[in-house]
Short mmCIF file of C-alpha atoms and ligand atoms in Angstrom, two decimals:
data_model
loop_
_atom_site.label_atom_id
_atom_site.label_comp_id
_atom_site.label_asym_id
_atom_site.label_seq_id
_atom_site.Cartn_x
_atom_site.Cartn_y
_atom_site.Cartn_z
CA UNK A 1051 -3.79 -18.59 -8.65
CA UNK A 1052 -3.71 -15.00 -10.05
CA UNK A 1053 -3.07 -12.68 -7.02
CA UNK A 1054 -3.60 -8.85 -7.33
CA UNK A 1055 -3.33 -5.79 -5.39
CA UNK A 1056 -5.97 -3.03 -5.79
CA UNK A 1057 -5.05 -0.83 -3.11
CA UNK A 1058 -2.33 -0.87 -0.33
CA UNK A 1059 -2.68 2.31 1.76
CA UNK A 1060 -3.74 1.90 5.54
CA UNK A 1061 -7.21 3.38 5.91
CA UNK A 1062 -7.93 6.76 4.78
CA UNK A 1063 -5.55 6.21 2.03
CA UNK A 1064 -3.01 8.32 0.44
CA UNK A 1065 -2.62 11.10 0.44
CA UNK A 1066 -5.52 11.37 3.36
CA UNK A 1067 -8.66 13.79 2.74
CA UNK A 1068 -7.83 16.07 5.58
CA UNK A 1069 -3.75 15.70 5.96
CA UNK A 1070 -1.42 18.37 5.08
CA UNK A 1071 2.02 16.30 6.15
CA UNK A 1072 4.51 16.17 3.79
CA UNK A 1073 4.28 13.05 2.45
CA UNK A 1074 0.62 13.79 1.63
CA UNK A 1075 1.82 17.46 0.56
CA UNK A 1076 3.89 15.63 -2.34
CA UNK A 1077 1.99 12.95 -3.31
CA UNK A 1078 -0.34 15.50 -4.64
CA UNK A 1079 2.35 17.77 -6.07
CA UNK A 1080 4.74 15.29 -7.25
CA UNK A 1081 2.35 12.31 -8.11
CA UNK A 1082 4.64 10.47 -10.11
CA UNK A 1083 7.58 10.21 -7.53
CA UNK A 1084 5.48 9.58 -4.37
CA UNK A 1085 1.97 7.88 -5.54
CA UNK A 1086 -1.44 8.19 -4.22
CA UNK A 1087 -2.62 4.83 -2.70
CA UNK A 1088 -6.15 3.44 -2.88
CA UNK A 1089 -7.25 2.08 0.37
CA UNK A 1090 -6.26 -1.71 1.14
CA UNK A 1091 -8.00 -4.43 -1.33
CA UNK A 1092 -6.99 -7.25 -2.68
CA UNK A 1093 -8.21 -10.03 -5.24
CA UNK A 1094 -7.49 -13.47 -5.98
CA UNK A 1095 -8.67 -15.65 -9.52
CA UNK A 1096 -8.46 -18.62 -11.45
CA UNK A 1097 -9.63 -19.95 -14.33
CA UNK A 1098 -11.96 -22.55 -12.48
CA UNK A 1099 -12.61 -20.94 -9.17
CA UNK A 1100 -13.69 -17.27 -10.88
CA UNK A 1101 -12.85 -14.15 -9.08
CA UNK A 1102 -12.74 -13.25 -5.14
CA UNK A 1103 -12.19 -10.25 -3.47
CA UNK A 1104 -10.53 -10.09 0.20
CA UNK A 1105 -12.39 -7.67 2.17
CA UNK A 1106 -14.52 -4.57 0.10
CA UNK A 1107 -12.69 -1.36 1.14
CA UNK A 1108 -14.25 2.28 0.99
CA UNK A 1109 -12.61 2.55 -2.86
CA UNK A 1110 -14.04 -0.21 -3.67
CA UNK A 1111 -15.58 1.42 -6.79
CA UNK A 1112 -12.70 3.12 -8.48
CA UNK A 1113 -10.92 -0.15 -8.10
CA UNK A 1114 -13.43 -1.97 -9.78
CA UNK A 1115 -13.78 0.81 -12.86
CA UNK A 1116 -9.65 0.37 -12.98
CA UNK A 1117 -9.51 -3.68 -13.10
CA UNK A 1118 -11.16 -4.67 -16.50
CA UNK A 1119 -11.58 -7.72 -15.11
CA UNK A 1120 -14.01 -6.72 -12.50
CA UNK A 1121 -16.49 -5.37 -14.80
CA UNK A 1122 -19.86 -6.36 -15.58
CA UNK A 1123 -20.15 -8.36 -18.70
CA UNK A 1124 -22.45 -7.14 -21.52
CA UNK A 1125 -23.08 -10.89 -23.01
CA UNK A 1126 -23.86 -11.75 -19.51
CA UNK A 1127 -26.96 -9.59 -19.07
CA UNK A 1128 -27.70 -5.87 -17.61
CA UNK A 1129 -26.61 -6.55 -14.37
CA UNK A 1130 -23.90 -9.15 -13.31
CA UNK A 1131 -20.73 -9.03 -11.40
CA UNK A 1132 -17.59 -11.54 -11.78
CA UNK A 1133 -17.01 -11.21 -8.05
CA UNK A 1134 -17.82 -15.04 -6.94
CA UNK A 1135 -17.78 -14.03 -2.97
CA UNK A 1136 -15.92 -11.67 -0.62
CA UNK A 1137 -13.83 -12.74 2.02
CA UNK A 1138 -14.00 -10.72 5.31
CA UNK A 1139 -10.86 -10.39 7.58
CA UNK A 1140 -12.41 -8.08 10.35
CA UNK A 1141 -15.50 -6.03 10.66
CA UNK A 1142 -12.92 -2.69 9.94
CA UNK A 1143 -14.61 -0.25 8.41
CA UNK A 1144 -12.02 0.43 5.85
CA UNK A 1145 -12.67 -3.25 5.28
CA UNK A 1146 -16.22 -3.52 4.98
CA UNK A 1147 -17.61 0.07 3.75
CA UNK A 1148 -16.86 -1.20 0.35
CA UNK A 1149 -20.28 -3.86 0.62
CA UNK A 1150 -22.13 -1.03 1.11
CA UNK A 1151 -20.95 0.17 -2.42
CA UNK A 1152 -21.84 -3.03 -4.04
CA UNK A 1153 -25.75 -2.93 -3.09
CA UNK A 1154 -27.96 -2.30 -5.91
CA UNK A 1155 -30.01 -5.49 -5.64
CA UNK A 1156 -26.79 -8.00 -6.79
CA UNK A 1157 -26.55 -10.99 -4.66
CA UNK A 1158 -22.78 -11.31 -2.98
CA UNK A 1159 -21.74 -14.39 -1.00
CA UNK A 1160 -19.43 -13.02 2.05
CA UNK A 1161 -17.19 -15.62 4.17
CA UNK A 1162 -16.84 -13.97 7.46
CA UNK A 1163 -16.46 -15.05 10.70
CA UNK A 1164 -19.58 -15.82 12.96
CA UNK A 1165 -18.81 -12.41 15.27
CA UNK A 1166 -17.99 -10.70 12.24
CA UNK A 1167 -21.37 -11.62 10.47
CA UNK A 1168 -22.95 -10.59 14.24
CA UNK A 1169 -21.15 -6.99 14.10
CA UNK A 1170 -22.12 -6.23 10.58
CA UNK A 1171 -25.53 -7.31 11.05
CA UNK A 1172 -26.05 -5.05 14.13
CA UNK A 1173 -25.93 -2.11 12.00
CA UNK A 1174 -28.94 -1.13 10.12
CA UNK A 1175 -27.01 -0.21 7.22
CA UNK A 1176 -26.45 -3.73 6.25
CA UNK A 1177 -30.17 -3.93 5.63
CA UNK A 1178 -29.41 -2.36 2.47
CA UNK A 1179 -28.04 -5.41 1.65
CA UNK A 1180 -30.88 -7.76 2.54
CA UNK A 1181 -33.73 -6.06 1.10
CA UNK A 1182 -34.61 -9.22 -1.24
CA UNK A 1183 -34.22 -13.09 -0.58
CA UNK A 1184 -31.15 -14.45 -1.53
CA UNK A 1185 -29.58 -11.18 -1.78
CA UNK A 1186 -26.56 -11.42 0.64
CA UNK A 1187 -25.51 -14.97 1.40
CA UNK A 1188 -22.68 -15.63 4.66
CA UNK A 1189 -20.65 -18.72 4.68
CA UNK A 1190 -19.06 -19.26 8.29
CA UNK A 1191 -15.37 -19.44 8.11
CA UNK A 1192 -13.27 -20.47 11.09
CA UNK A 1193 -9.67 -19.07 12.43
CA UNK A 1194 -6.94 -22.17 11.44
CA UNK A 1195 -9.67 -23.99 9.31
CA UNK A 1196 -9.06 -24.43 5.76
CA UNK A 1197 -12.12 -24.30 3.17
CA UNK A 1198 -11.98 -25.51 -0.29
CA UNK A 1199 -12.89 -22.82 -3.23
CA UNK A 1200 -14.75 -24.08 -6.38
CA UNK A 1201 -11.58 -25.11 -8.72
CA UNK A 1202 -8.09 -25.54 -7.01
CA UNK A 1203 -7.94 -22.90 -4.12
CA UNK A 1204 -7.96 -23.50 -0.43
CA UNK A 1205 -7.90 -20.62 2.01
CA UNK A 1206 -7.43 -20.90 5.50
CA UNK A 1207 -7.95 -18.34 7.87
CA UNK A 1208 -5.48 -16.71 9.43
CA UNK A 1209 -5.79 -16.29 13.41
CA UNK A 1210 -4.47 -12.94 14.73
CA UNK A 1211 -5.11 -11.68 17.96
CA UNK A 1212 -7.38 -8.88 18.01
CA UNK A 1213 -10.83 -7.33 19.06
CA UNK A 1214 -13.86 -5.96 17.06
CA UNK A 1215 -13.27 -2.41 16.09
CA UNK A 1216 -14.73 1.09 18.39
CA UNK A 1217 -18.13 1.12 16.39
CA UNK A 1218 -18.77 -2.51 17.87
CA UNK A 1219 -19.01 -1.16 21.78
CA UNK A 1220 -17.34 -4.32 22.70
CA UNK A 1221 -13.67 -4.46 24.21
CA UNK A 1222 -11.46 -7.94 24.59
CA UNK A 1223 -9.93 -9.93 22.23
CA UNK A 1224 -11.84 -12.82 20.30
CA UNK A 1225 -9.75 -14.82 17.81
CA UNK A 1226 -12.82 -14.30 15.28
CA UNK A 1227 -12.79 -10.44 15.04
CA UNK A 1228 -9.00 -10.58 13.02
CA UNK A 1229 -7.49 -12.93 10.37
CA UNK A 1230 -5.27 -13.22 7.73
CA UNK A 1231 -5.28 -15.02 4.46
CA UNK A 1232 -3.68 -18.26 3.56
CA UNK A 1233 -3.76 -18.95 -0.15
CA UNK A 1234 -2.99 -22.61 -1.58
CA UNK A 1235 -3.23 -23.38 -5.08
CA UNK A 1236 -1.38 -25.64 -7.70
CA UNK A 1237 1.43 -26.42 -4.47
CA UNK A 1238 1.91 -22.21 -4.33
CA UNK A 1239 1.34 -20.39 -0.65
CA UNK A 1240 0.67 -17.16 -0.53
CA UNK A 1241 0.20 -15.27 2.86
CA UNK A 1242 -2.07 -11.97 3.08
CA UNK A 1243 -1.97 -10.15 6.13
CA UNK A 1244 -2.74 -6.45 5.97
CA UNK A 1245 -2.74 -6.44 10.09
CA UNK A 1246 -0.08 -7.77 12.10
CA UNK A 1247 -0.45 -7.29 15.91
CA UNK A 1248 2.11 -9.86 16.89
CA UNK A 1249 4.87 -11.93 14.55
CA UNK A 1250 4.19 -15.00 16.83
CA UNK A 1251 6.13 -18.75 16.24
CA UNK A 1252 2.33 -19.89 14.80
CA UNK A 1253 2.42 -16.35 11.89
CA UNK A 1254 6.20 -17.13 11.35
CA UNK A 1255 5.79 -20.87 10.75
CA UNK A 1256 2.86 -20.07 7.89
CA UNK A 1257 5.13 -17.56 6.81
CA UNK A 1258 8.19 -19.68 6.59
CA UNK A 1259 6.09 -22.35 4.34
CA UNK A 1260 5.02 -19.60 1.84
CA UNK A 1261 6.08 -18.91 -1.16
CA UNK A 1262 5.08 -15.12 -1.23
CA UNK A 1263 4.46 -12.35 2.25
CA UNK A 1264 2.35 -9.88 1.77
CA UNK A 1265 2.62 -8.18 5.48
CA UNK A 1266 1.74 -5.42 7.61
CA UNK A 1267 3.30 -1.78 6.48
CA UNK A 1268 1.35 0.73 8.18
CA UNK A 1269 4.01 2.31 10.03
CA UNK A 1270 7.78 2.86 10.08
CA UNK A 1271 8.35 2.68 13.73
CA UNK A 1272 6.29 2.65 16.53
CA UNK A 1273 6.25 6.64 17.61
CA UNK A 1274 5.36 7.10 14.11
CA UNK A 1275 1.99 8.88 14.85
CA UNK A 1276 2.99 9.98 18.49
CA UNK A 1277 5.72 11.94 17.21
CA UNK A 1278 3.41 14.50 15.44
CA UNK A 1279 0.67 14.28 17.85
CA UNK A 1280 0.96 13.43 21.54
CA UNK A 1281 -2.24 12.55 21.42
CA UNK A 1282 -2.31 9.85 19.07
CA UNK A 1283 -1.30 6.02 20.07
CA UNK A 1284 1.53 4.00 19.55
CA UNK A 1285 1.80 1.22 16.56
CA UNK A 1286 1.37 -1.74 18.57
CA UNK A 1287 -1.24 -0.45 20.86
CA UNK A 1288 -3.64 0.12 17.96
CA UNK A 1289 -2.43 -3.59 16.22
CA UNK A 1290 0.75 -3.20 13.59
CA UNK A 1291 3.73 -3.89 14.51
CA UNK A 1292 6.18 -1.67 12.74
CA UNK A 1293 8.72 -2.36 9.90
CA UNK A 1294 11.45 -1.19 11.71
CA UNK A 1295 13.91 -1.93 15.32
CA UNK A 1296 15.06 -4.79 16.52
CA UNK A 1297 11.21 -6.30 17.02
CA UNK A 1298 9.87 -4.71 14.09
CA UNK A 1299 8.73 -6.75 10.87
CA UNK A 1300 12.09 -6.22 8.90
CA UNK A 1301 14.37 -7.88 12.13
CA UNK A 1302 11.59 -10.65 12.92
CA UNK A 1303 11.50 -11.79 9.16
CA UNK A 1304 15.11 -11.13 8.18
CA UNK A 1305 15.10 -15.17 7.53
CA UNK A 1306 11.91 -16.06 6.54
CA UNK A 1307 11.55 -18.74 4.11
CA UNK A 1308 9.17 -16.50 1.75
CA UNK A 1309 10.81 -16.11 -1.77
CA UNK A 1310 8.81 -12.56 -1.80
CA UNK A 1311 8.42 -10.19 1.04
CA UNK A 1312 5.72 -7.53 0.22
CA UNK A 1313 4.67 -4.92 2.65
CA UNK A 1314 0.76 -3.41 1.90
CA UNK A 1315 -1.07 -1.20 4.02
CA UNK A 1316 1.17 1.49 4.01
CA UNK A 1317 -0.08 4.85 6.16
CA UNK A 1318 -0.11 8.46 5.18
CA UNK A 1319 3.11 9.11 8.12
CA UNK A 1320 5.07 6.12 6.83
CA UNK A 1321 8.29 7.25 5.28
CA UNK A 1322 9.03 4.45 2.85
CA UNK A 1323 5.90 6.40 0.83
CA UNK A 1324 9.05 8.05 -0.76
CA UNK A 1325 11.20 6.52 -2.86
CA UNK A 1326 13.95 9.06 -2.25
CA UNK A 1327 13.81 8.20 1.61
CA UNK A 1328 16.58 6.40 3.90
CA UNK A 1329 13.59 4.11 5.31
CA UNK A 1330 12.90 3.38 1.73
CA UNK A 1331 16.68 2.30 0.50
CA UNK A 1332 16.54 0.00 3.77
CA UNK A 1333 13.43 -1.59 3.06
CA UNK A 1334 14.99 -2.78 -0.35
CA UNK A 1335 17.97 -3.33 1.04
CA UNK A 1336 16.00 -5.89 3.34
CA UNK A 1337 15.09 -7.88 0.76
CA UNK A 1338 11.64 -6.47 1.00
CA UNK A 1339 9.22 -4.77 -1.98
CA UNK A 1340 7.09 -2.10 -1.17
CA UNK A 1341 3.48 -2.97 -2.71
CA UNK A 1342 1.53 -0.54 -5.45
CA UNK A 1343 -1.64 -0.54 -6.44
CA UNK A 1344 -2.05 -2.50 -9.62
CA UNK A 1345 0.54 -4.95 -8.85
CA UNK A 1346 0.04 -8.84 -9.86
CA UNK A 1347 1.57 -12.01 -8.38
CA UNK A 1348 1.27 -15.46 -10.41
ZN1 ZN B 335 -0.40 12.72 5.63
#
């Protein structure tokens, strides 16, 4: 399986629209040394299972225009797409603004969960999406139950505890409204999980058995935001545990079985953005890679 990373900033990417913070400040003076992100999105391909996306973030259309291998094809037709389905991890909305972007009459096949597929469908947006038969197709997926792709690929669903997000109106956890991604192809694992709320025995374990991590980066340390604003919450009260301390991600996986330990969904206040940064010399140090945009695992 061909694994590729189209974006890895948290959402509202990097630098953010409306933030003036340093690390945003030299990202857009200094683009070379600290890069702008695109907003979280991955794919996966193979040669017999065709292309998937996970999730369809807000960028979704400059990261199809940059990926050659997302475009249309001209022998193909006017209008086609090589995207063989989307898989949903949580109704986000820097998850799911992206189908939104992809309307224009093309049929898409999503694999959400059943609350998911609920949420979505309870805004009148989506409509735009279901104006002709046959248009937008669902297949139900299932937390912990694994599903066969055409070809080679099986992906199970990842559960993660977590609850729909604000625009839903609904509080409490459900183990539908968050998952990861568990890749399996040609005896290869691969783990995606852009939101970790918890590094529980159950995570570890399918982390422990995979070849390649791809894992929650959005923030350094858990005061991250606080520190700036008051306000604002802290990292594991809004669902990300942070890299760093003695129950961050770096400490809880310093002996994971993983051969490669990727962090993605890095935020616009995380200070491994720099490369010149202590936090960034200790996530190397760690044995860990900090993801870019355009990166490719085989
Ligand atoms: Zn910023």
């Amino acid at each position: 399986v061909n694994f590729k990373l189209l974006g890895t900033a948290a959402g509202g990417g990097f630098p953010q629209w409306n933030c003036a913070c340093s690390l945003c400040d030299l990202s857009r003076k200094l683009p070379e040394l600290v890069r702008p992100r695109l907003q979280q999105q991955a794919l996966f391909s193979s040669a017999a299972a065709g292309l998937f996306l996970i999730n369809a973030s807000p960028d979704i259309r400059f990261q199809i225009e940059a990926n050659p291998e997302l475009h249309p094809r001209s022998h193909q037709g006017k209008r086609n797409t090589p995207i063989q389905g989307i898989i949903l991890t949580s109704a986000d909305l820097d998850q799911v603004l992206g189908l939104l972007l992809l309307r224009e009459f093309q049929p898409l096949t999503v694999y959400a969960t059943n609350l998911v597929r609920q949420t979505l469908e309870a805004n009148t947006f989506l409509r735009m999406l279901e104006r002709v038969p046959n248009q937008l197709s669902w297949v139900e997926i299932h937390p912990g139950k694994p599903f066969a792709l055409a070809g080679n690929i099986t992906c199970t669903p990842i559960p993660l505890p977590g609850s729909l997000p604000y625009y839903a109106g609904v509080r409490g956890a459900s183990d539908q409204a968050s998952l990861g991604v568990l890749l399996e192809a040609d005896g290869v694992r691969l783990a995606y999980t852009p939101a970790v709320p918890e590094v529980s025995p159950a995570l570890r374990s399918i982390y422990d058995s995979c070849d390649a991590i791809m894992v929650d980066g959005t923030f350094w340390s858990d005061t991250e935001l606080n520190r700036t604003d008051p306000a604002t919450p802290l990292a594991r009260s809004i669902g990300h545990v942070p890299m760093s301390g003695e129950d961050g991600t770096i400490a809880l996986l310093a002996n994971v079985g993983a051969r490669q330990k990727i962090f993605i969904h890095i935020n616009n206040t995380n200070p491994v953005l720099d490369p010149r940064s202590d936090e960034y010399k200790f996530v190397i140090d760690a044995g860990w890679r900090i993801g870019q945009d355009g990166w490719q695992l085989n």
